[in-house]
Short mmCIF file of C-alpha atoms and ligand atoms in Angstrom, two decimals:
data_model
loop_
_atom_site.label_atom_id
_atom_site.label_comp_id
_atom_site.label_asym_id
_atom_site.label_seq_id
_atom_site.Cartn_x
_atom_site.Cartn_y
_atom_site.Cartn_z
CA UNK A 1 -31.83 -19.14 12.46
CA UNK A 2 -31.55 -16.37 9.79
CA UNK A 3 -28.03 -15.63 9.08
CA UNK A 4 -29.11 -11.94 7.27
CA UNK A 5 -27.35 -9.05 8.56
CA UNK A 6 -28.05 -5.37 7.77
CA UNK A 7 -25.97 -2.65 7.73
CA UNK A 8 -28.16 0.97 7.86
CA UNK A 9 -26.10 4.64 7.28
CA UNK A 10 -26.98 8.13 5.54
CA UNK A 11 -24.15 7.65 4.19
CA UNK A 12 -23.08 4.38 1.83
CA UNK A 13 -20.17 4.61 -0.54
CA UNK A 14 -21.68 2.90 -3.75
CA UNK A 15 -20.24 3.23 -7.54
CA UNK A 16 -22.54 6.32 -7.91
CA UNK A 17 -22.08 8.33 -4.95
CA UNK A 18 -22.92 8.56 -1.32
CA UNK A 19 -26.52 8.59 -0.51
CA UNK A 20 -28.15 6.80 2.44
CA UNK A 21 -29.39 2.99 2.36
CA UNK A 22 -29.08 -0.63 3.53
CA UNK A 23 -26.33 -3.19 3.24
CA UNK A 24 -27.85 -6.33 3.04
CA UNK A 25 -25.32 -9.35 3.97
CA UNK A 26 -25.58 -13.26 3.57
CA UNK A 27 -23.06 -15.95 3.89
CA UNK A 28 -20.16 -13.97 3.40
CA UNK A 29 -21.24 -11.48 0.80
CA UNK A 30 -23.59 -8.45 0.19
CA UNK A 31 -26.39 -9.99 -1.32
CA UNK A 32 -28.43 -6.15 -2.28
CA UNK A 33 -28.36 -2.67 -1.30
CA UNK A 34 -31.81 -1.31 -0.69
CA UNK A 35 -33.56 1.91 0.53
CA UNK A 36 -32.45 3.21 3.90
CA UNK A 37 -35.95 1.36 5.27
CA UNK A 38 -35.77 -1.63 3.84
CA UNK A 39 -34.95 -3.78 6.57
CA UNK A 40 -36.39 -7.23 7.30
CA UNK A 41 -38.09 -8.21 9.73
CA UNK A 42 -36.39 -11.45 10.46
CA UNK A 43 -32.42 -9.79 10.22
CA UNK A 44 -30.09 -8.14 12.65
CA UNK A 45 -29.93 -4.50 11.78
CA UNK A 46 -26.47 -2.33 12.65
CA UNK A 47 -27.20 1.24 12.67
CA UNK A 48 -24.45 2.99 11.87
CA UNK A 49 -26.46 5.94 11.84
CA UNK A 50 -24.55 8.82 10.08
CA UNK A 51 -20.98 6.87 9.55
CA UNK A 52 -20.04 6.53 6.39
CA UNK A 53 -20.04 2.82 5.43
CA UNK A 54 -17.35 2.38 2.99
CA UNK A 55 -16.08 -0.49 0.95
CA UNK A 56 -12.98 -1.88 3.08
CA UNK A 57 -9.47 -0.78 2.01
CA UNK A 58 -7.49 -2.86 -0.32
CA UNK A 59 -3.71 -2.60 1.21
CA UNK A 60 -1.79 -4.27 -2.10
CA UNK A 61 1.55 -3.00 -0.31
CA UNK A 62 2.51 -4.88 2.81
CA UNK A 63 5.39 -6.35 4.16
CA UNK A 64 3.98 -9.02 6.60
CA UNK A 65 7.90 -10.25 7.29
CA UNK A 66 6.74 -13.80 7.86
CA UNK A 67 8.12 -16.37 8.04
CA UNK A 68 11.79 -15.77 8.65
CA UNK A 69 11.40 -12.05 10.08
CA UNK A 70 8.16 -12.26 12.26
CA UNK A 71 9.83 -9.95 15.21
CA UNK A 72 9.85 -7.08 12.27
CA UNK A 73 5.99 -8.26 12.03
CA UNK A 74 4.02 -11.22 11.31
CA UNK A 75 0.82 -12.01 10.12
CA UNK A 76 -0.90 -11.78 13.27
CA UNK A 77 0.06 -8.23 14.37
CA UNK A 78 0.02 -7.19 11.00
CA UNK A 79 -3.98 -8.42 10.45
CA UNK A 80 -5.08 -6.91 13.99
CA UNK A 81 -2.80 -3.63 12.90
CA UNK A 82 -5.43 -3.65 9.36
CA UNK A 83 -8.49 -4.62 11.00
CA UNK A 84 -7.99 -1.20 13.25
CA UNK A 85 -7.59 0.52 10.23
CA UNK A 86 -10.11 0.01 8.15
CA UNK A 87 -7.97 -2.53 5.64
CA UNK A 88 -10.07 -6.04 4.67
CA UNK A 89 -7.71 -7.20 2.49
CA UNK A 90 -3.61 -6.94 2.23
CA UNK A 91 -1.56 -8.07 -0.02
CA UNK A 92 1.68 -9.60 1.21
CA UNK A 93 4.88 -8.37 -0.47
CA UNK A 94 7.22 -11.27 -1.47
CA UNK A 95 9.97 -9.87 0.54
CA UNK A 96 11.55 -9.35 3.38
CA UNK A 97 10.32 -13.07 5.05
CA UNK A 98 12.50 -15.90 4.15
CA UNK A 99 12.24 -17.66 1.87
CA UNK A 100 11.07 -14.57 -0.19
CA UNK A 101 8.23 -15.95 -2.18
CA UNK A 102 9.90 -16.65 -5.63
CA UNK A 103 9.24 -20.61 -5.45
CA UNK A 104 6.23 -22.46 -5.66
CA UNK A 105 8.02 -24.26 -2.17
CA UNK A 106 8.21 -20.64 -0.51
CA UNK A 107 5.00 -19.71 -1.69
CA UNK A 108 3.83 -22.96 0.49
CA UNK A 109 5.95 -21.91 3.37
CA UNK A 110 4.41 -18.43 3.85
CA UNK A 111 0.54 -20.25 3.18
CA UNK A 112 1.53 -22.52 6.15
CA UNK A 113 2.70 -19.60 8.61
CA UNK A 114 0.17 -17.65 7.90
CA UNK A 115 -3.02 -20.31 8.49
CA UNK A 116 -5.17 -19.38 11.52
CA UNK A 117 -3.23 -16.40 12.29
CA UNK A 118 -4.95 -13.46 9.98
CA UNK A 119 -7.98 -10.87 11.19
CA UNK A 120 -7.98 -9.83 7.18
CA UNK A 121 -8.36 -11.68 4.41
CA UNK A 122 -4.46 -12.24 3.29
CA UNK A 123 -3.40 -12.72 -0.25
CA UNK A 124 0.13 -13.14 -1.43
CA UNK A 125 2.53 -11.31 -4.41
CA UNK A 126 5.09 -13.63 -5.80
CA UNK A 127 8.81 -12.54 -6.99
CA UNK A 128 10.71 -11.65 -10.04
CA UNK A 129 14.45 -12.35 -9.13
CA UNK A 130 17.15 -13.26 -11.65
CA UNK A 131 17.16 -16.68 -12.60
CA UNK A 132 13.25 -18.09 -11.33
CA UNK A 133 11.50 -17.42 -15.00
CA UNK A 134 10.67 -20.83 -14.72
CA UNK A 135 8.49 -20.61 -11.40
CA UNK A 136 6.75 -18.03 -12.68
CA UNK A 137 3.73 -19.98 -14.06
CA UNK A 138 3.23 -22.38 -11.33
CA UNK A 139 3.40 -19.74 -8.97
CA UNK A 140 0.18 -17.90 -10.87
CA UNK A 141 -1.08 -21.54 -10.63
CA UNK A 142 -0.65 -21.87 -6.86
CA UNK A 143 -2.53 -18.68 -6.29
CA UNK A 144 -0.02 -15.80 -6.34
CA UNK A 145 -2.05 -12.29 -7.82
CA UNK A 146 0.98 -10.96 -9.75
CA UNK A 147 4.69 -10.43 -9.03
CA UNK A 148 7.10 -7.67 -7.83
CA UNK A 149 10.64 -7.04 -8.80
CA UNK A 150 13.25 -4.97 -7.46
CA UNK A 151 15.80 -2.76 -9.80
CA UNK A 152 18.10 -1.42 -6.62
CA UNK A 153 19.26 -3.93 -4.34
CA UNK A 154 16.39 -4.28 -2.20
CA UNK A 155 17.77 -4.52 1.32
CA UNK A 156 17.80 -8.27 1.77
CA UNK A 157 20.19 -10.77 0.41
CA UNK A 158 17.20 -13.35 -0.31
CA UNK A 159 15.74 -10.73 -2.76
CA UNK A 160 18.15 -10.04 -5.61
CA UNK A 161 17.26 -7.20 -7.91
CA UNK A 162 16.51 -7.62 -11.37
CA UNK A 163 18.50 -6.01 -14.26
CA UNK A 164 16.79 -5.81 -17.90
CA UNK A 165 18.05 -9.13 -18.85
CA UNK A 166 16.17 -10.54 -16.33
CA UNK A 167 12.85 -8.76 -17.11
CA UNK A 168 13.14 -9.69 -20.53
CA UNK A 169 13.02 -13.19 -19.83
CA UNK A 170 10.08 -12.83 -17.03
CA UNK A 171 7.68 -10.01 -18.42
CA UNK A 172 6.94 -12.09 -21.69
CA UNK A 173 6.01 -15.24 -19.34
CA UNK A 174 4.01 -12.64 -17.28
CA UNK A 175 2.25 -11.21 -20.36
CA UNK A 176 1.29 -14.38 -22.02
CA UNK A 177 -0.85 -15.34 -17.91
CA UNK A 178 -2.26 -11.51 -18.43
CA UNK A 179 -0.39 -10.99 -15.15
CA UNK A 180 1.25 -7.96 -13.67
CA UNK A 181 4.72 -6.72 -12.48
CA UNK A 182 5.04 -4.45 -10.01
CA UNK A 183 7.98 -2.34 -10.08
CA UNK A 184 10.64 -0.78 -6.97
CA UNK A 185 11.44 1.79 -9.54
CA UNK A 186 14.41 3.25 -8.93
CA UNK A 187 17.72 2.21 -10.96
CA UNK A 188 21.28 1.81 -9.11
CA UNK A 189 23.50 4.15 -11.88
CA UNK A 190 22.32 7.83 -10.44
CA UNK A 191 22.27 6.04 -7.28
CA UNK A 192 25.57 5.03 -7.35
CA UNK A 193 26.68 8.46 -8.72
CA UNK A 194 25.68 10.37 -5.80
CA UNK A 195 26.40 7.76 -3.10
CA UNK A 196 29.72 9.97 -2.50
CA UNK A 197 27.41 13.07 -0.69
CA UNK A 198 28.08 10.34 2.42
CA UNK A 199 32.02 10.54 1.52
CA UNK A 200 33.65 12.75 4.88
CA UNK A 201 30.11 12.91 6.61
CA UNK A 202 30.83 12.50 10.75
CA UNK A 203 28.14 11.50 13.01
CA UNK A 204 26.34 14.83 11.78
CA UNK A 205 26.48 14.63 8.58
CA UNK A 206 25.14 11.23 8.45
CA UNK A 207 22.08 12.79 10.60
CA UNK A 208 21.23 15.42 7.76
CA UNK A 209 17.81 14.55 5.79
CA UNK A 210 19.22 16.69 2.92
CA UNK A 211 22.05 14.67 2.40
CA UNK A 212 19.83 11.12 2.21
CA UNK A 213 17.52 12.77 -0.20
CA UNK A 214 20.04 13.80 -2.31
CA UNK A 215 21.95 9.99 -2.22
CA UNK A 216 18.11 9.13 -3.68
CA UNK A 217 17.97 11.54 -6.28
CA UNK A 218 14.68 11.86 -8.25
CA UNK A 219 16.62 10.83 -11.57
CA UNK A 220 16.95 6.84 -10.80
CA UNK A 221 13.13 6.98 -10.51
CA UNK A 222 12.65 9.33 -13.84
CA UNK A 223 15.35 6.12 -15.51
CA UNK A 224 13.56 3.44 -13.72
CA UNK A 225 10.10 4.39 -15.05
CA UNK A 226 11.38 4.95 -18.85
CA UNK A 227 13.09 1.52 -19.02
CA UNK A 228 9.81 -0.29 -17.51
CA UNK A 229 7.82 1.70 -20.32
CA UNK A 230 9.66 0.51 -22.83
CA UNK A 231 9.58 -2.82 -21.60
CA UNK A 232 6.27 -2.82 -21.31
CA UNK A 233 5.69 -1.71 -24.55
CA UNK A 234 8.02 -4.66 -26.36
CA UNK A 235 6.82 -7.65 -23.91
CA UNK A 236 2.90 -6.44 -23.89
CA UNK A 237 3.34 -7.70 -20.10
CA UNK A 238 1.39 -4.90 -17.59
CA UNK A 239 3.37 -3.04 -15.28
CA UNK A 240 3.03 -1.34 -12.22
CA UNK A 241 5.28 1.37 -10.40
CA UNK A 242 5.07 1.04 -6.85
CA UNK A 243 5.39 4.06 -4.53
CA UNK A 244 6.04 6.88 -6.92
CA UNK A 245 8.04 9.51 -4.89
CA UNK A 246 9.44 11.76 -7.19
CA UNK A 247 7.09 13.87 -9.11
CA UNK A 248 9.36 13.81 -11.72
CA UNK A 249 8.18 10.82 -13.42
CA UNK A 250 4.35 11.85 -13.53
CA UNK A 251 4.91 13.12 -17.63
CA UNK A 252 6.54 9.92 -18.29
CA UNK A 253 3.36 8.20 -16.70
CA UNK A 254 0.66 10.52 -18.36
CA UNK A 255 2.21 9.83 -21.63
CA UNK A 256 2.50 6.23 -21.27
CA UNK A 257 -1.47 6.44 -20.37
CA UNK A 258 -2.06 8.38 -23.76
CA UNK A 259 -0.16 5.79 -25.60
CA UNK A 260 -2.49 3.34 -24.05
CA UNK A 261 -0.29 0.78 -22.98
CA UNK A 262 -1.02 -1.10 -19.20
CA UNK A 263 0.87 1.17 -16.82
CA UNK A 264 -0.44 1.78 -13.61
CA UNK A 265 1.17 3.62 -10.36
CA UNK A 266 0.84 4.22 -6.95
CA UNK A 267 1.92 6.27 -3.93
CA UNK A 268 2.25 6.20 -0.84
CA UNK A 269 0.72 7.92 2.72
CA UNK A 270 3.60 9.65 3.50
CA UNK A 271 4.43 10.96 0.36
CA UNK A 272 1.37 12.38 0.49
CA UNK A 273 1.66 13.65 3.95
CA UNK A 274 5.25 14.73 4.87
CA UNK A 275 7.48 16.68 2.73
CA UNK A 276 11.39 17.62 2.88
CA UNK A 277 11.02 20.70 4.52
CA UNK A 278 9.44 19.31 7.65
CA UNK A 279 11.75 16.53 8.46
CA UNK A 280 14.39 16.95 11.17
CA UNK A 281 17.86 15.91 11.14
CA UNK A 282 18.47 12.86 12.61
CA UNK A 283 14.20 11.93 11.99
CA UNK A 284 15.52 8.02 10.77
CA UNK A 285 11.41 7.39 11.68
CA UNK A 286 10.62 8.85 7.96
CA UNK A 287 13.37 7.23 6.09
CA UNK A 288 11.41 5.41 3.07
CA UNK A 289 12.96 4.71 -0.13
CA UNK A 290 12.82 6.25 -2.48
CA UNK A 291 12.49 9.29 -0.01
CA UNK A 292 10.20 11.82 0.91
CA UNK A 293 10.86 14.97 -1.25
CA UNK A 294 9.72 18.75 -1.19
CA UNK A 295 6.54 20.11 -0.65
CA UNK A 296 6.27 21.20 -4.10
CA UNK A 297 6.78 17.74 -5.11
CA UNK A 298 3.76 16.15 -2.75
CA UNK A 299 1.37 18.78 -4.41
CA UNK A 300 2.14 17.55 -7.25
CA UNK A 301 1.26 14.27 -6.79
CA UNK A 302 -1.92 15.10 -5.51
CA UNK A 303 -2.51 16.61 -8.42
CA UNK A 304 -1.68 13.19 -10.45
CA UNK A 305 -4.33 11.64 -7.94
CA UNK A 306 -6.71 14.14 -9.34
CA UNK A 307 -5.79 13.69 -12.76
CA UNK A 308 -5.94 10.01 -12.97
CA UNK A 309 -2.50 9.69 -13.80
CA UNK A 310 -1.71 8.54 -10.05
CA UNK A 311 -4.00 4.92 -9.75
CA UNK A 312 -4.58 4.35 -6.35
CA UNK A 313 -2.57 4.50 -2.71
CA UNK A 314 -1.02 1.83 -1.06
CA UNK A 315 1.06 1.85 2.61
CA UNK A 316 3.95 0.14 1.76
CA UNK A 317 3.60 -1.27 5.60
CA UNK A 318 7.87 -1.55 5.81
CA UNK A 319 8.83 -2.35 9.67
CA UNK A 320 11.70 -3.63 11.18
CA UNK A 321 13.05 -4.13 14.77
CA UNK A 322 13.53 -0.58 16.52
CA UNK A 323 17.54 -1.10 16.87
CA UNK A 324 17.47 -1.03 12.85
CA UNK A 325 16.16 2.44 12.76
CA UNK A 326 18.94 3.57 14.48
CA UNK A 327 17.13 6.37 16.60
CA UNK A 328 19.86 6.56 18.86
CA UNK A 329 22.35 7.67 16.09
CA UNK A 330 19.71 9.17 13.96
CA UNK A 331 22.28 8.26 10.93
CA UNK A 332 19.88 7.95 7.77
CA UNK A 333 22.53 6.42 5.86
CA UNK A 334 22.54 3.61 8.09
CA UNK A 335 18.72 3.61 9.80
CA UNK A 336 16.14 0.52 7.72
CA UNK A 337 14.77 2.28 4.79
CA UNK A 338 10.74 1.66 5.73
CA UNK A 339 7.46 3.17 7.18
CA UNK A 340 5.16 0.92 9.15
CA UNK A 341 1.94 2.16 8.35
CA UNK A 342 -0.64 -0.31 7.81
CA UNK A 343 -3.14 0.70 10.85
CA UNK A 344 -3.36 4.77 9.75
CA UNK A 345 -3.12 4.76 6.35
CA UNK A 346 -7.05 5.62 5.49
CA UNK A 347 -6.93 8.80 8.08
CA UNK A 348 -3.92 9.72 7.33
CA UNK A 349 -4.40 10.15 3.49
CA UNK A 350 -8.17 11.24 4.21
CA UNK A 351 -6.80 14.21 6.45
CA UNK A 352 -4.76 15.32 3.42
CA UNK A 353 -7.60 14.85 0.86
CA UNK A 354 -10.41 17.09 3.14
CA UNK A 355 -7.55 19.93 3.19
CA UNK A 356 -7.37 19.93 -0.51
CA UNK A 357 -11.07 19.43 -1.48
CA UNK A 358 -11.27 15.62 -2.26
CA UNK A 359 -14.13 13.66 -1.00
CA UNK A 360 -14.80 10.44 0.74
CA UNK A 361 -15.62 9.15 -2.68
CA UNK A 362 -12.28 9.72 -4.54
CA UNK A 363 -10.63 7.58 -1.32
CA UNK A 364 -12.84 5.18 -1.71
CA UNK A 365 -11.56 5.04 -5.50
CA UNK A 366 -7.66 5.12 -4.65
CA UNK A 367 -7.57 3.00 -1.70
CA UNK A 368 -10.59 0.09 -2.14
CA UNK A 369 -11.91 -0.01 -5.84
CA UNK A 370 -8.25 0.28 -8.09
CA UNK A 371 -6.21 -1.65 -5.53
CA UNK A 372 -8.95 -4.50 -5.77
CA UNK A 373 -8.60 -4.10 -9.79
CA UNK A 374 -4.80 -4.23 -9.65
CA UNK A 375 -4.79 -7.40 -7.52
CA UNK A 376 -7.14 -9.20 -9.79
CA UNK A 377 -10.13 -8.53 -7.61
CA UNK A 378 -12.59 -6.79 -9.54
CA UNK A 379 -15.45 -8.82 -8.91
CA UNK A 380 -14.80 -9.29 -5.54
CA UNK A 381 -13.57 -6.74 -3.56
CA UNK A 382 -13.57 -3.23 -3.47
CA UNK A 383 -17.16 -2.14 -3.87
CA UNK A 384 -20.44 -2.51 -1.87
CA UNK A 385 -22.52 -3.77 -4.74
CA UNK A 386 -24.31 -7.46 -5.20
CA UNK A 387 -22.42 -10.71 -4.86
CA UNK A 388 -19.69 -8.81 -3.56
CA UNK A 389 -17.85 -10.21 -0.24
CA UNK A 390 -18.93 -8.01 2.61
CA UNK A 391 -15.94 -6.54 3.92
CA UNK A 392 -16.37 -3.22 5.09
CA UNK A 393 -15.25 -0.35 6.98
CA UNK A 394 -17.72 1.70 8.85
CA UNK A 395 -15.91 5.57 9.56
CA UNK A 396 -16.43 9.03 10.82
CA UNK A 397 -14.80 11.71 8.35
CA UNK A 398 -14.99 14.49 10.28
CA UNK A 399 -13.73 12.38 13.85
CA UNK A 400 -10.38 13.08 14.69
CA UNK A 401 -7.76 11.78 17.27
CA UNK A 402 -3.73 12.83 17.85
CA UNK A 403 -1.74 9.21 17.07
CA UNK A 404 -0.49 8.42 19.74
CA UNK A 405 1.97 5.13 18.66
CA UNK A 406 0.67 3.31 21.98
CA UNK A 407 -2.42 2.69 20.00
CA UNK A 408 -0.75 0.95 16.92
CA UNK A 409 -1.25 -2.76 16.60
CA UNK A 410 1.79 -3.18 14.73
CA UNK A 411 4.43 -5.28 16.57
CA UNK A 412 6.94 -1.82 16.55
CA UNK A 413 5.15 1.25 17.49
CA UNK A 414 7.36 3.74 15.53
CA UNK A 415 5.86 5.59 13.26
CA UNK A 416 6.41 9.81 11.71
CA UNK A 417 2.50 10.17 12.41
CA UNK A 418 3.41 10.48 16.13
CA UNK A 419 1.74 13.29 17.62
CA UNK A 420 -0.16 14.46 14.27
CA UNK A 421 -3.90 14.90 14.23
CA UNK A 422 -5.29 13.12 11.71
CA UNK A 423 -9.40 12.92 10.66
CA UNK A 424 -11.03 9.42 9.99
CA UNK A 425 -11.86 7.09 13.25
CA UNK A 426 -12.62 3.77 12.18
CA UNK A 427 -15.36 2.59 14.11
CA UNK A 428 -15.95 -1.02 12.70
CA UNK A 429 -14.34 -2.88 10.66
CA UNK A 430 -16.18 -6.41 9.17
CA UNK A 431 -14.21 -8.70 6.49
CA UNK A 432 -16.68 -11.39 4.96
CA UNK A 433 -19.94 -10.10 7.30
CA UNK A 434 -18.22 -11.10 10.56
CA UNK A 435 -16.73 -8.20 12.95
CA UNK A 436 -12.94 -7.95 13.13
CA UNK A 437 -12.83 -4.90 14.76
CA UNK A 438 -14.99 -2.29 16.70
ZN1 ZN B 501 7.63 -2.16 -0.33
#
C-alpha cells in the first residue's frame, strides 16, 4: 500500500507567496510541492479546492496546567481545543502545573502526564526561578526549547519571580547553550506604586476596568523591557518579551533591533483585538496581565507587526476554573489574571489583519514561520516546503461564524470573543500527515 497523500488548493501558503499547487506528503513529512496537476496516480488526493492550505500555527504560549491543575486544563482538552484551531504545535508554559517545570524531575513529571493524551504535537518551556541555575543545562539536555522567567510575582507560589540577581546568574548559562529567555515583562516597583488606586474601592470600584488598568500601568513594562536589554546586551544570552501590551515599549524594542542584539517580542490576540474603551465594568472575562489598553495603543502595535519590530503572535492560552474569574462579583482586582484562547486565536487575529489590509501571508509569518524559529524549529515546522513535517491547517479567509463559547474545546468555555464575528473557519487540521481535526 502507498502511504502518499496529496493535498490540492489554489491557494498554498509557501515562502514566496500564495499561488495554487500540490502538497505532497510521506511518512510524516512533505516530501515536494508540485504544480496544481501533479498528482500521482497511485496517492490519495484531498481537494481542498479554493481553501487556503497554510502551514499549521505554532502556539509557543500555552498554559496546558498539567499536572497539578488539569481542571484549569490539561493536555487533552487543551490539544483537541488546538487541533480546532488550526494550531499543530504548542508550546507548554512551565507554569501554572505543579511541579512548574524548573527540574529535570518536573520536566519528567509533565512528559509522563502528558503521553497518549495530545491531538498536537506538544513541546515543553522550562523555568528560570531563583536559585535552579544549576538545572538549567540538563534541562536543555532533556529536551526543554528555551526557558521563561517571571519579574512580577506570577500568580502561583510554585513559580517565584526572578529579580536581576537571579538573571545574572541564569542568562550567561543560557547564552553559552545559544538558548533563549522569555520574559513576563513587567517589573513590581510602578506596580507597587499604584497598587493604592484599589485603597477605599467598594464592590464598585473593584468592578471598574479603569481602575485595573491603571494598577498595571504601562511604565513596569517600559522598566521591564530596558533592564532585559541591558541584560541582554552584558550576558550575550537572547531574550524574548512575551505578550507586549503596552505600546510604550515598541522604541525601546526598535532600537534594541538597530543595535542588533537578539531581542525578539510578541503579542497577543486580544491585544490585538479589544481595547480599553470597549470593556465593561465588571468584564473579569478580559482581565490579562499586563492588561488590555486603549485603542490608540492596539493600533499601534499593529503597526509594530507591520514594521517588524513586533515578531510574531502567540495566545497566551491562560484558563482557570470559572469560580476564579469571579463573574459573579465582577471584581478585577480579585478575578485570575488570564485569557483562554488557544482554539480562536488564528480567526481572531486574521479578522483584525483583513480590516487593516494584511494578508493571509503576513499571518502565516507571525503565527507559523517566527514562532517555529523562536522555539528552535526552523527546519521543522512552520513552512510547507521539503522535508518539512506535514502539519497543516487547511482554512477559509473570507468564512465567518459568531463564537459562540459552546463550541470551544477548552475545558472552561469563557472567553471575551463571545458573541463576536470573527473570519477564518478552520476546516482541517492534519499534524504529521494524519487528520486531527475536520
Ligand atoms: Zn503566559
Amino acid at each position: 500500500m502507498d502511504s502518499r497523500v496529496v493535498l490540492r488548493s489554489e491557494r498554498v501558503v509557501i515562502s514566496d507567496g500564495i499561488r495554487p499547487a500540490t502538497v505532497h506528503i510521506k511518512e510524516g513529512r512533505i516530501e515536494r510541492v508540485g504544480g496544481p496537476d501533479e498528482i500521482p496516480p497511485e496517492s490519495s488526493l484531498i481537494d481542498c479546492g479554493s481553501s487556503v492550505v497554510m502551514p499549521g500555527v505554532v502556539d509557543t504560549h500555552v498554559h496546558v496546567n498539567e499536572p497539578g491543575r488539569t481542571e484549569w486544563e490539561g493536555f487533552e482538552t487543551a490539544t483537541a481545543a488546538a487541533a480546532a484551531g488550526g494550531v499543530t504545535t504548542l508550546v507548554d508554559m512551565p507554569l501554572n502545573s505543579i511541579p512548574a517545570t524548573t527540574t529535570r524531575e518536573a520536566l519528567r513529571a509533565k512528559r509522563a502526564a502528558a503521553e497518549g493524551k495530545c491531538a498536537v504535537d506538544v513541546r515543553l518551556w522550562g523555568g528560570v526561578v531563583p536559585g535552579n541555575a544549576a538545572e538549567l543545562s540538563g534541562l536543555l539536555e532533556d529536551g526543554v526549547l528555551g526557558f521563561k522567567c517571571f519579574l512580577v510575582p506570577s500568580g502561583v507560589d510554585e513559580f517565584q519571580h526572578a529579580g536581576e540577581a537571579d538573571l545574572r546568574e541564569a542568562m550567561p548559562v543560557l547564552a553559552r547553550h545559544g538558548s533563549v529567555l522569555l520574559v513576563h515583562a513587567e517589573l513590581p516597583g510602578p506596580i507597587a506604586a499604584a497598587a493604592r488606586v484599589w485603597d477605599g474601592a467598594g464592590p464598585e470600584g473593584l468592578r471598574e476596568y479603569g481602575r485595573y488598568l491603571s494598577s498595571r500601568p504601562d511604565a513596569a513594562e517600559v522598566a521591564a523591557v530596558e533592564l532585559m536589554i541591558r541584560l541582554c546586551r552584558e550576558t550575550g544570552c537572547r531574550v524574548h518579551i512575551v505578550h507586549v501590551a503596552s505600546a510604550e515599549v515598541l522604541p525601546l524594542l526598535r532600537a534594541a533591533w538597530e543595535e542588533g542584539l537578539p531581542v525578539t517580542a510578541e503579542t497577543c490576540p486580544h491585544y490585538l483585538t479589544f481595547a480599553e474603551e470597549e470593556i465593561p465594568d465588571g468584564g473579569v472575562a478580559f482581565k490579562c496581565a499586563p492588561p488590555i489598553r486603549s485603542r490608540e495603543n492596539r493600533e499601534r502595535l499593529w503597526e509594530a507587526l507591520r514594521d517588524g519590530v513586533i515578531d510574531l503572535v502567540a495566545s497566551d492560552h491562560s484558563p482557570c476554573p470559572p469560580e476564579m474569574k469571579k463573574a459573579e462579583s465582577g471584581s478585577f482586582r480579585d478575578a485570575w489574571g488570564g485569557i483562554a484562547s488557544l482554539q480562536v486565536s488564528l480567526p481572531a487575529v486574521w479578522t483584525g489583519a483583513r480590516e487593516r489590509g494584511f494578508t493571509v501571508a503576513d499571518v502565516a509569518e507571525w503565527m507559523c514561520a517566527a514562532p517555529a524559529r523562536l522555539a528552535g524549529l526552523g527546519g521543522e515546522k512552520g513552512a510547507i516546503a521539503p522535508g518539512y513535517d506535514a502539519d497543516l491547517v487547511v482554512w477559509d479567509p473570507e468564512a465567518s461564524f459568531e463564537m459562540d463559547p459552546i463550541r470551544l474545546r477548552h475545558r472552561h468555555k469563557i472567553t471575551p470573543y463571545a458573541g463576536r464575528t470573527l473570519y477564518g473557519v478552520v476546516r482541517r487540521t492534519l499534524v504529521g500527515g494524519e487528520d486531527v481535526f475536520g
